[in-house]
GROMACS .gro file of C-alpha atoms in nm:
model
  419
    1UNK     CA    1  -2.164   1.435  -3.664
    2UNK     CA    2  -2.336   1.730  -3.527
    3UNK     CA    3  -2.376   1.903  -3.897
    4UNK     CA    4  -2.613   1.571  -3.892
    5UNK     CA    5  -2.799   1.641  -3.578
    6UNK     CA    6  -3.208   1.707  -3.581
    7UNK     CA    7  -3.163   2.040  -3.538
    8UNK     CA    8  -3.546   2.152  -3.509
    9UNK     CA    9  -3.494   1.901  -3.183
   10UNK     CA   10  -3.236   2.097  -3.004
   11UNK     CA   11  -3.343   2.272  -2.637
   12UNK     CA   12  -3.014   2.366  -2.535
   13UNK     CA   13  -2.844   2.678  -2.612
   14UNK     CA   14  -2.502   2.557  -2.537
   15UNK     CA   15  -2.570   2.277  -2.814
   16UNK     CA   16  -2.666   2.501  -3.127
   17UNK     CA   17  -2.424   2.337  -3.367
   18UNK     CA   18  -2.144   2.594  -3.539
   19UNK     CA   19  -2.313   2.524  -3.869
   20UNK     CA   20  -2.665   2.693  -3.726
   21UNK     CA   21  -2.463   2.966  -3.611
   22UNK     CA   22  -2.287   3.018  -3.944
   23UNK     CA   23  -2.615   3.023  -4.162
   24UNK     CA   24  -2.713   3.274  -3.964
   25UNK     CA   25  -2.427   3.464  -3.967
   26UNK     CA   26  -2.433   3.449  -4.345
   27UNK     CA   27  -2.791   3.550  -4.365
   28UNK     CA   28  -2.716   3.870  -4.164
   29UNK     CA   29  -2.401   3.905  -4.417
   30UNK     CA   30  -2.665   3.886  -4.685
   31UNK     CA   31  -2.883   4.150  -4.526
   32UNK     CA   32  -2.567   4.404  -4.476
   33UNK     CA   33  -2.427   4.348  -4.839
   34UNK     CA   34  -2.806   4.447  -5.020
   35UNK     CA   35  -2.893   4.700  -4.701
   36UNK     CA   36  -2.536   4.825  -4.831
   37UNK     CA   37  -2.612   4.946  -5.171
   38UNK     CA   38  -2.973   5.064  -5.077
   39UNK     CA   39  -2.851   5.274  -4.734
   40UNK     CA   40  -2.611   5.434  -4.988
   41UNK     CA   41  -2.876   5.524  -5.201
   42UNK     CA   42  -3.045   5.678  -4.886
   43UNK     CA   43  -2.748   5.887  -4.750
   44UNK     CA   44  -2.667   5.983  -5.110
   45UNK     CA   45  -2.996   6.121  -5.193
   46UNK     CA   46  -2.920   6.485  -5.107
   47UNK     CA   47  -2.568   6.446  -5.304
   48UNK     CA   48  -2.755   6.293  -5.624
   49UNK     CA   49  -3.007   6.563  -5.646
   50UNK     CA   50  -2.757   6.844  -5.657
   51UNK     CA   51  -2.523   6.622  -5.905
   52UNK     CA   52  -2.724   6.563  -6.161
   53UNK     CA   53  -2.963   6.810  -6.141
   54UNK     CA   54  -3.265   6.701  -6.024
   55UNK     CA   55  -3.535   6.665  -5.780
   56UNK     CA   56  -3.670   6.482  -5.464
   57UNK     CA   57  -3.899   6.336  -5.654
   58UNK     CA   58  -3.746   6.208  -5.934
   59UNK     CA   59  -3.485   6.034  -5.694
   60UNK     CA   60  -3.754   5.839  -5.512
   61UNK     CA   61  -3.944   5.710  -5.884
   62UNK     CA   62  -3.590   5.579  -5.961
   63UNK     CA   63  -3.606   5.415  -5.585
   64UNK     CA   64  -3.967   5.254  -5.648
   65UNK     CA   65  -3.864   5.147  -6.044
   66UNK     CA   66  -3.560   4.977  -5.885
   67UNK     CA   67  -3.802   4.850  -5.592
   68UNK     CA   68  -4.047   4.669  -5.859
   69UNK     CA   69  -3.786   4.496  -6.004
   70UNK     CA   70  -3.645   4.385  -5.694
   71UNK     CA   71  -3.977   4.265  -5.585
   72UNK     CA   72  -3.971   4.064  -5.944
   73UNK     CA   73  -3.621   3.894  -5.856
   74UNK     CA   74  -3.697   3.815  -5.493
   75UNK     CA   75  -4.029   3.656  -5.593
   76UNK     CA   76  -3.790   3.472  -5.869
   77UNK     CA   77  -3.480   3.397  -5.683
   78UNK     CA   78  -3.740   3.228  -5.432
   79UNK     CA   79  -3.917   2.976  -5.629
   80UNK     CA   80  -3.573   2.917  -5.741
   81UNK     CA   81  -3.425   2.846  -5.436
   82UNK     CA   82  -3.733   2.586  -5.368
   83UNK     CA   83  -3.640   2.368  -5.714
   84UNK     CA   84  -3.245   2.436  -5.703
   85UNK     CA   85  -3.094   2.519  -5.353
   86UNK     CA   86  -3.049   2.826  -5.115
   87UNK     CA   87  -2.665   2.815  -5.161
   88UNK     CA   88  -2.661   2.878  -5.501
   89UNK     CA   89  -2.916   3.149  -5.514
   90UNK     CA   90  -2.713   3.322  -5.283
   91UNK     CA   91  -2.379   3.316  -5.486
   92UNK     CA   92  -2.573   3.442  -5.795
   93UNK     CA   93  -2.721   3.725  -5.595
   94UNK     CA   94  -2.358   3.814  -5.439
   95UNK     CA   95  -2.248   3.850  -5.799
   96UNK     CA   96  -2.535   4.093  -5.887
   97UNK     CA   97  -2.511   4.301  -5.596
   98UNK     CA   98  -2.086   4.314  -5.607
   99UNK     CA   99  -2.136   4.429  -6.011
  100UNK     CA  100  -2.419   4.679  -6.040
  101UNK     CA  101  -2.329   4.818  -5.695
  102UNK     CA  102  -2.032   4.905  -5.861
  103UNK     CA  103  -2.151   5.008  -6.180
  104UNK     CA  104  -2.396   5.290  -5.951
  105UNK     CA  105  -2.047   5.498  -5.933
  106UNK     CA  106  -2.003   5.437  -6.315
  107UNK     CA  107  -2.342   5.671  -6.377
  108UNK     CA  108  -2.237   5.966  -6.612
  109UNK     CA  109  -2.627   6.139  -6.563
  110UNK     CA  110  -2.931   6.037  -6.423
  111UNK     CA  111  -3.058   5.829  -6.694
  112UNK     CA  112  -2.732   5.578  -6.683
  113UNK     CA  113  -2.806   5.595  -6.275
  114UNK     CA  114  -3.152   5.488  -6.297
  115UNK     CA  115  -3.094   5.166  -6.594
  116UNK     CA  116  -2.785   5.092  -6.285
  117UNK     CA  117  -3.060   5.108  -6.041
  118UNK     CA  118  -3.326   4.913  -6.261
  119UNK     CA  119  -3.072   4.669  -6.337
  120UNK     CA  120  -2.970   4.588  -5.980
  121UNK     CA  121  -3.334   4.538  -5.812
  122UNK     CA  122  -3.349   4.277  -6.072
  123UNK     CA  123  -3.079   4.024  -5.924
  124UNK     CA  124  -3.054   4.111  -5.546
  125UNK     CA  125  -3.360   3.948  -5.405
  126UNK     CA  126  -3.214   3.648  -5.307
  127UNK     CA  127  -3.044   3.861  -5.032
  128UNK     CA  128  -3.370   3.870  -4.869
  129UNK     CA  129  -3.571   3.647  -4.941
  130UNK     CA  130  -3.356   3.320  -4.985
  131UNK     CA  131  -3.119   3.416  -4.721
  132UNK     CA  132  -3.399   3.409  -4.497
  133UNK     CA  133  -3.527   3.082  -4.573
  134UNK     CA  134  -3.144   2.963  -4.566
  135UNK     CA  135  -3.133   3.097  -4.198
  136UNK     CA  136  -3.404   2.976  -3.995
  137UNK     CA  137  -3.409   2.622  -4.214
  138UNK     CA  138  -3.066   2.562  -4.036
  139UNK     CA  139  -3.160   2.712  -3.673
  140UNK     CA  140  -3.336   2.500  -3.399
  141UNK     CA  141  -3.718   2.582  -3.329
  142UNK     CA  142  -3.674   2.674  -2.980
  143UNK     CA  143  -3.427   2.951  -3.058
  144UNK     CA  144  -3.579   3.088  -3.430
  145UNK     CA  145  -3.677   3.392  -3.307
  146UNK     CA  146  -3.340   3.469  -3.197
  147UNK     CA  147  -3.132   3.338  -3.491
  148UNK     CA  148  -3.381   3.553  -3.682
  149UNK     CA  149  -3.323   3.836  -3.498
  150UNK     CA  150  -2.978   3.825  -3.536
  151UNK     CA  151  -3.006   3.746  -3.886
  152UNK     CA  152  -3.178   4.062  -3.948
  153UNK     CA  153  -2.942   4.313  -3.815
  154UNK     CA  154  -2.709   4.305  -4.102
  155UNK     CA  155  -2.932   4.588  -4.202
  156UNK     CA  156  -2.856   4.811  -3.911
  157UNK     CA  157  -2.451   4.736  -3.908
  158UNK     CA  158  -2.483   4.794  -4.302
  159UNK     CA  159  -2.660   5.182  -4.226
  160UNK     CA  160  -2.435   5.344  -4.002
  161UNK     CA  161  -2.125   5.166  -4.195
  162UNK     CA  162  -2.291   5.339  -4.514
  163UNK     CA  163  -2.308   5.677  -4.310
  164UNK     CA  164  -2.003   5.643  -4.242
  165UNK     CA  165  -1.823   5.532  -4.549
  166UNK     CA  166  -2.023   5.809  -4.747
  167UNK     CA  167  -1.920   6.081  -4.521
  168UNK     CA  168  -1.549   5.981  -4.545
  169UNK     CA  169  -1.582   5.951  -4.933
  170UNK     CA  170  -1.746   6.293  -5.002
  171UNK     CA  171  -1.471   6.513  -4.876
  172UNK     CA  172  -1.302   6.398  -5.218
  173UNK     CA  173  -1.367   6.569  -5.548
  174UNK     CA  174  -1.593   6.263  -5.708
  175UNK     CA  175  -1.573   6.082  -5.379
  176UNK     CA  176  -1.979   5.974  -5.428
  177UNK     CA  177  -1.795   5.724  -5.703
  178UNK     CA  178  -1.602   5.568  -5.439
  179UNK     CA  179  -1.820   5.522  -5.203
  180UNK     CA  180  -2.045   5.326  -5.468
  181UNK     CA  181  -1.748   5.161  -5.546
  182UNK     CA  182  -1.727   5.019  -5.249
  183UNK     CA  183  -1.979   4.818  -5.274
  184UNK     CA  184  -1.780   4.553  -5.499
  185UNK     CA  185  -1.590   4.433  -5.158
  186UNK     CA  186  -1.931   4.319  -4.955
  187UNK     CA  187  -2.042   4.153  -5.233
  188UNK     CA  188  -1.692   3.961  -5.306
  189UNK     CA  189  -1.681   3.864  -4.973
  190UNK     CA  190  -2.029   3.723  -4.984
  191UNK     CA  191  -1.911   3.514  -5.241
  192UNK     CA  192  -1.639   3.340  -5.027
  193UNK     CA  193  -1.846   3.253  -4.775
  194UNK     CA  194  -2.157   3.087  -4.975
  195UNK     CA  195  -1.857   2.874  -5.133
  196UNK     CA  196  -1.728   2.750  -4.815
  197UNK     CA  197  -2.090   2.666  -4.651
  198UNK     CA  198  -2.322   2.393  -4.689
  199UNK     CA  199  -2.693   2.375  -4.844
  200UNK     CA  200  -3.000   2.370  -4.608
  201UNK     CA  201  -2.992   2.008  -4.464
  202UNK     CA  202  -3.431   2.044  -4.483
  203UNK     CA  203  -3.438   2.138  -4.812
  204UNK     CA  204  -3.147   1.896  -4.942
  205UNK     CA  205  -3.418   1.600  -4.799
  206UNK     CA  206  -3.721   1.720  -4.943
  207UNK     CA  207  -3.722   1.557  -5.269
  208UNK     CA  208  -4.083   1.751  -5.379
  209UNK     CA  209  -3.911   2.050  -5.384
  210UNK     CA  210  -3.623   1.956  -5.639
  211UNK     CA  211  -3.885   1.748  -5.841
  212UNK     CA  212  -4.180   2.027  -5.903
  213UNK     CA  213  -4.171   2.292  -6.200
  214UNK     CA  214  -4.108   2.665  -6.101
  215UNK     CA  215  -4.474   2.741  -6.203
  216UNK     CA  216  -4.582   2.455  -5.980
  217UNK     CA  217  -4.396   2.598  -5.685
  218UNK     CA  218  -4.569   2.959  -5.743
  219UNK     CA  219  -4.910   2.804  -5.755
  220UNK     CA  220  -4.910   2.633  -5.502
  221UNK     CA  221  -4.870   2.944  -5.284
  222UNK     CA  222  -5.232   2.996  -5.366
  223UNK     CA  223  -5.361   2.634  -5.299
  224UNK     CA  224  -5.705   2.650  -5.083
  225UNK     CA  225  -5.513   2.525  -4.783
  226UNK     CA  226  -5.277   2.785  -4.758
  227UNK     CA  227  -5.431   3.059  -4.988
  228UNK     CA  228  -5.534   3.280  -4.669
  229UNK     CA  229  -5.186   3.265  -4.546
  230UNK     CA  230  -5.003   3.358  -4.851
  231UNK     CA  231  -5.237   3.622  -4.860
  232UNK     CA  232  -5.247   3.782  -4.510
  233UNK     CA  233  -4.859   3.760  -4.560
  234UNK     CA  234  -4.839   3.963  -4.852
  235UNK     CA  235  -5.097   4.279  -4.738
  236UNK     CA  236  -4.917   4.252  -4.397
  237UNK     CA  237  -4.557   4.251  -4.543
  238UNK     CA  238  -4.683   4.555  -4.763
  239UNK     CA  239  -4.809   4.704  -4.453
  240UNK     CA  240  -4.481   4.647  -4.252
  241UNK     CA  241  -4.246   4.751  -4.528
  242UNK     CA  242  -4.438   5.098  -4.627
  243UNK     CA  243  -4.366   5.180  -4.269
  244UNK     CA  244  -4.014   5.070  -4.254
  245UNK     CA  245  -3.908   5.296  -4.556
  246UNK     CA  246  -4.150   5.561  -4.431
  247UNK     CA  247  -3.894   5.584  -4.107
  248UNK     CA  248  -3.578   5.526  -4.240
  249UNK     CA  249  -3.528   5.632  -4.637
  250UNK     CA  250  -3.595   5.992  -4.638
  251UNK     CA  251  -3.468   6.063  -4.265
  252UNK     CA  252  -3.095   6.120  -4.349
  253UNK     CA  253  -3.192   6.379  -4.581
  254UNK     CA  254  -3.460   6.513  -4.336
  255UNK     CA  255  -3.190   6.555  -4.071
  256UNK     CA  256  -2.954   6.756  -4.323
  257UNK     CA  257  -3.244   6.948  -4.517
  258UNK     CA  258  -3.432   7.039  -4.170
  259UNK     CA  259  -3.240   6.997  -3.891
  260UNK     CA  260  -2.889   7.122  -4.038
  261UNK     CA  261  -2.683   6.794  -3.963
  262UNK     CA  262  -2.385   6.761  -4.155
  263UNK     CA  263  -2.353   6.457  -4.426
  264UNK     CA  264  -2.006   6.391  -4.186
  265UNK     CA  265  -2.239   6.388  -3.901
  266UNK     CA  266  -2.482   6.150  -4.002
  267UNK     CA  267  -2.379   5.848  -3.848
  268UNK     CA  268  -2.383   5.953  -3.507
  269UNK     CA  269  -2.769   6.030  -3.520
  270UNK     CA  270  -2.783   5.655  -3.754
  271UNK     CA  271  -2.558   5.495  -3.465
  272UNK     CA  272  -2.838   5.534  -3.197
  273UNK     CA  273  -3.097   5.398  -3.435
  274UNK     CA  274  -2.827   5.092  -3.506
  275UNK     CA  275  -2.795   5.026  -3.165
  276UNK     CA  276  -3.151   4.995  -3.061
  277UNK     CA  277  -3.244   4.817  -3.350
  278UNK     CA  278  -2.968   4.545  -3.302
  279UNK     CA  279  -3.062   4.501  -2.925
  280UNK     CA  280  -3.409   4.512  -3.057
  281UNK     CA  281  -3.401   4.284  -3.365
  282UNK     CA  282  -3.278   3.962  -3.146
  283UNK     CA  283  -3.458   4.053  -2.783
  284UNK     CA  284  -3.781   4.072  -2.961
  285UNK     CA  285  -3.690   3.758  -3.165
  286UNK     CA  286  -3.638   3.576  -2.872
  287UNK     CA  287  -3.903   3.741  -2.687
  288UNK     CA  288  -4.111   3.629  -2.923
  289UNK     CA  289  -4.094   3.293  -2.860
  290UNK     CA  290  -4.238   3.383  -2.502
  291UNK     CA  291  -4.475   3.593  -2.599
  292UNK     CA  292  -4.548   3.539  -2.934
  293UNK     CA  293  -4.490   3.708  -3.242
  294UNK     CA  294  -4.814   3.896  -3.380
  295UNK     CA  295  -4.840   4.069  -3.035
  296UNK     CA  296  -4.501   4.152  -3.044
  297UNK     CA  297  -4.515   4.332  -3.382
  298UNK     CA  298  -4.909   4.473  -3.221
  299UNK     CA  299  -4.668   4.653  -2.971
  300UNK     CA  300  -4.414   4.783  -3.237
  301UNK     CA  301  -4.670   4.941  -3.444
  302UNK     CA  302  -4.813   5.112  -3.133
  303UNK     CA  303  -4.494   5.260  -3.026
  304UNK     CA  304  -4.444   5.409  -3.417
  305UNK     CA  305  -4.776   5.577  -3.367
  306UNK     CA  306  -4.709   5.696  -3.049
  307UNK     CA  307  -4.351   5.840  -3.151
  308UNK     CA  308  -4.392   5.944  -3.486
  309UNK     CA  309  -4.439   6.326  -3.402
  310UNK     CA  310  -4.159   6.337  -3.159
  311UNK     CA  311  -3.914   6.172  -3.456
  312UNK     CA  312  -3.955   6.436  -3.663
  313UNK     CA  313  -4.017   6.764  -3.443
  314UNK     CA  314  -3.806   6.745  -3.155
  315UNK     CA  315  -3.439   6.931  -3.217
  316UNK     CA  316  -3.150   6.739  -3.359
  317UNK     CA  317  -2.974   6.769  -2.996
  318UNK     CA  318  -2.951   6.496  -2.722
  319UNK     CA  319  -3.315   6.486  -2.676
  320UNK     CA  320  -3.390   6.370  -2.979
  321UNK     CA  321  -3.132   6.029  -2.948
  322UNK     CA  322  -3.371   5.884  -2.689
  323UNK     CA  323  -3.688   5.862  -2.983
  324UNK     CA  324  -3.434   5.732  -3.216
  325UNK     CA  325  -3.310   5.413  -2.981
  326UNK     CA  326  -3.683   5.367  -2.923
  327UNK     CA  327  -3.754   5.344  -3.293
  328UNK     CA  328  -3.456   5.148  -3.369
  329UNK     CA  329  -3.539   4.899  -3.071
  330UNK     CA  330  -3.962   4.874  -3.156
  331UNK     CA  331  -4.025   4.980  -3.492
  332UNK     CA  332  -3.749   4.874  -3.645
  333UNK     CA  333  -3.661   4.621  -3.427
  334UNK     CA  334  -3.940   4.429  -3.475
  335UNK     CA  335  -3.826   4.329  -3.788
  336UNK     CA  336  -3.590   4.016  -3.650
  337UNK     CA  337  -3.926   3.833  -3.638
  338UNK     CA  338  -4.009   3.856  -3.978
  339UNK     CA  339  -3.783   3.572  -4.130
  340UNK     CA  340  -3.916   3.329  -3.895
  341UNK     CA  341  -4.264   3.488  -3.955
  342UNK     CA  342  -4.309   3.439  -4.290
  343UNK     CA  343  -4.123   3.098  -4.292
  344UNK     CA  344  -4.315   2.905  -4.036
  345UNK     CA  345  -4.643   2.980  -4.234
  346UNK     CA  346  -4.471   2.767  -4.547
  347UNK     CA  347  -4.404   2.380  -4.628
  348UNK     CA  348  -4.018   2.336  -4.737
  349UNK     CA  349  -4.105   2.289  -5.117
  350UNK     CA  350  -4.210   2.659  -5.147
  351UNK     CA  351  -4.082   2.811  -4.812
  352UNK     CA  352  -3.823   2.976  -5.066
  353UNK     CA  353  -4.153   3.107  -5.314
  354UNK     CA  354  -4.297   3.209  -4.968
  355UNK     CA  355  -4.057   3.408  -4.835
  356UNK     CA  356  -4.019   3.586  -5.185
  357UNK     CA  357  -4.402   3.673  -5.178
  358UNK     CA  358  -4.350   3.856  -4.824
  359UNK     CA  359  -4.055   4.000  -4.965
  360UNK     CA  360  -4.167   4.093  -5.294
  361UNK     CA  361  -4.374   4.366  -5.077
  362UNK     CA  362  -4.100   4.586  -5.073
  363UNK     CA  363  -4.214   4.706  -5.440
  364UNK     CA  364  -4.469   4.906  -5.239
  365UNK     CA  365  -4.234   5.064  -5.002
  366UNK     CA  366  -4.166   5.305  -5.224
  367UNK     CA  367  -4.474   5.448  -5.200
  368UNK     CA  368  -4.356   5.573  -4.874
  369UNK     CA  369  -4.088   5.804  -4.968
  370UNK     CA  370  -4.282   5.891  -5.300
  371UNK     CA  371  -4.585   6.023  -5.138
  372UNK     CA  372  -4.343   6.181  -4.865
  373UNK     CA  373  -4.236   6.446  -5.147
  374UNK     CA  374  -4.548   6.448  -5.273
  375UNK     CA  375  -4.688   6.558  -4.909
  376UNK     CA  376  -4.374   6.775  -4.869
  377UNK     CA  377  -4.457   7.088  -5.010
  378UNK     CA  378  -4.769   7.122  -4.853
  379UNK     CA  379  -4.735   6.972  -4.537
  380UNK     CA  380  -4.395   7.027  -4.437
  381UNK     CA  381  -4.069   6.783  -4.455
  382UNK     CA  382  -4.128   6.638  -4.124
  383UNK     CA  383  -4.521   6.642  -4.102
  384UNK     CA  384  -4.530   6.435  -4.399
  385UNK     CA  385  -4.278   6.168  -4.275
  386UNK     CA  386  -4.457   6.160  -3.929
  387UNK     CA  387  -4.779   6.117  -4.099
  388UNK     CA  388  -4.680   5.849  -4.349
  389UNK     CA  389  -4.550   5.667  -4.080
  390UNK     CA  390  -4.885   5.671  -3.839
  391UNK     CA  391  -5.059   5.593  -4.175
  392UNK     CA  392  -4.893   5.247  -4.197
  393UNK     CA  393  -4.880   5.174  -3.884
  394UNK     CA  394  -5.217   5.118  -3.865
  395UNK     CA  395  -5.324   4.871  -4.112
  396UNK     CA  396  -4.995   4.672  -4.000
  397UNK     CA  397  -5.172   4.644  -3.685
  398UNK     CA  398  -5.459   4.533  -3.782
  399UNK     CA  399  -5.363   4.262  -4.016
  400UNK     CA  400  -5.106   4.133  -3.810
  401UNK     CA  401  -5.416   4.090  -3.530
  402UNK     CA  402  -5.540   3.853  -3.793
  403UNK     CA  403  -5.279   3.667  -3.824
  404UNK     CA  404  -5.185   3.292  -3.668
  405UNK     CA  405  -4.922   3.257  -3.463
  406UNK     CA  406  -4.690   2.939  -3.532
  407UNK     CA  407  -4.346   2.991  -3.307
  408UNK     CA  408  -4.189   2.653  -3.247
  409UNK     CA  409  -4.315   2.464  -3.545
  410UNK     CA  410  -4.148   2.185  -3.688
  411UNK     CA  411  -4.014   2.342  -4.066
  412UNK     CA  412  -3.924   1.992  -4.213
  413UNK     CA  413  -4.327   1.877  -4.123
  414UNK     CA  414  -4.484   2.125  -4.236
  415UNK     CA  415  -4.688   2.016  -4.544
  416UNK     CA  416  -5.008   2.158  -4.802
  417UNK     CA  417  -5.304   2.029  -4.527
  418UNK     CA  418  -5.517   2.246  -4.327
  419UNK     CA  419  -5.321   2.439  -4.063
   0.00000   0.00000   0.00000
């Protein structure tokens, strides 16, 4: 049976079996249904502010609360995954997102929207990290980069879907409650499909992983064989994501605050930046491969400093589309790598735990848009996006310059010994 097949063994495109292509798929589902709810948050900001009242700044300490306890669940969901099984994690984080999604366009002021918000970061991390793990565990080595490439660009299909949605919804008196609403079909759907797939054929054979304790699992993150691993991962994954969320979470408002784009015009500008990053996300997965993966992402962050300035000064016109491809393709693109990043550094009884630790980095990406409106009234709107983005660009660099490079590793060999 091919479901049976050694898939790290495969060489062949033409022979990746369906059941590699439909963990991926479902990954990439994964991504869209979370990057869902938190791309709404992003095209909503401007609406929130003048609904209930409040400020810039207030909207993006509701972002990083909702961001620590995301980083909690992911770290959680992980170690989870490890002792109980990616498929299940998954369906339990489907049913999160699908109910406080929904609940979001429930919120009667901003104190009932911020306990929605608090209450959601809690239970969606196993879209991102477990998801991950369940992705490239089921793809062949040879081809990783790609599958996690594509796996990653659930993201970029779930922004400019969200841009659109949002802009439909708010011609309607209390349309911003719809288009939260909304949210409850992704996640259903989500559902479905973890119900009609199959576990993670490595992790269903690795019998240390269903036998060792949860604290076990997190511990042994930190054993002296992989300590410096666990830890490069985490500053770099800080790194990485502070930059991400400096480009992307602020820049919808940016574009209507600044630049006078219309909330109904939004996803034409967020289209370009969705096509180059889902060229980007598998070519530079692939590429990758090639190449290899820290140079890759050395590349990336050289392009964000070089562009940074023209992202945020040049007119919203034509001339301005070409930067946003380029960020969507480099920047952002680079991201397709991470999943198999992060996951080749790991053995199989805490790849889950693993992944969570990169992932439970995103708790400082709110930093980004936080110090953004902190920088704001002094520096300018776009000066202080273009200058939080050079600012984390650099340190991304350099740790990733410190980093091994293990493309085309064997996942179900990988073990706690020197590396």
């Amino acid at each position: 049976m091919i479901d049976k097949m050694d898939i790290e063994k495969i060489t062949d495109f033409r022979k990746i079996p369906k059941s590699s292509w439909l963990a991926v798929f479902i990954g990439s589902y994964s991504w869209f249904t979370d990057s869902y709810d938190n791309t709404m948050y992003s095209i909503l900001v401007a609406t929130t502010i003048l609904l209930f009242h409040t400020s810039l700044y207030i909207i993006t300490v509701i972002l990083w609360s909702m961001l620590i306890t995301k980083a909690i669940g992911t770290f959680i969901f992980g170690a989870l995954a490890d002792k109980f099984g990616r498929r299940k994690m998954m369906i339990y984080s489907f049913i999160w997102i699908s109910i406080f999604t929904f609940s979001t366009g429930l919120s009667f002021n901003i104190y009932s929207f911020w306990i929605f918000r608090i209450l959601y970061g809690v239970g969606f991390g196993a879209a991102w990290s477990v998801a991950a793990t369940y992705a490239i565990e089921k793809f062949p080595s040879k081809f990783r980069g790609l599958g996690s490439g594509i796996m990653m660009f659930g993201f970029d299909i779930a922004y400019v879907s969200t841009a659109f949605i949002a802009g439909y919804f708010l011609q309607f008196p209390e349309g911003w409650r719809y288009a939260w609403f909304s949210g409850i079909i992704p996640g259903t759907i989500g559902v479905l499909l973890m119900l009609t797939s199959g576990e993670s054929e490595i992790w269903d054979k690795d019998e240390i992983a269903k036998k060792q304790s949860i604290v076990k699992d997190i511990k042994s993150l930190f054993d002296k064989n992989i300590r410096r691993e666990a830890i490069l991962t985490l500053i770099f994954m800080t790194a990485l994501n502070i930059n991400a969320w400096a480009l992307w979470t602020l820049y919808p408002d940016f574009l209507e605050v600044a630049k006078g784009v219309t909330a109904s015009s939004l996803f034409i500008y967020i289209g370009f930046w969705t096509l180059g990053s889902v060229l980007g996300k598998p070519l530079l997965g692939q590429l990758s491969e090639y190449i290899g993966r820290t140079k890759l992402f050395a590349i990336a962050m050289g392009v964000a400093i070089v562009l940074a300035p023209f992202w945020t000064s040049l007119p919203a016109t034509y001339v301005l589309f070409p930067v946003i491809f380029l960020m969507g393709f480099l920047p952002n693109g680079c991201w397709g790598m991470v999943p198999a990043f992060i996951g080749e550094r790991f053995p199989t009884s805490n790849r889950g735990a693993g992944e969570g630790l990169g992932w439970l980095a995103t708790s400082f990406s709110g930093l980004a848009p936080f110090i953004i409106a902190l920088l704001k009234p002094s520096l300018g709107f776009g000066n202080a996006i273009s200058l939080m983005i050079i600012a984390s660009a650099i340190p991304t660099l350099a740790t990733v310059l410190f980093m091994k490079d293990y493309r085309g590793r064997n996942l179900s060999e990988i073990s706690l010994v020197k590396t």
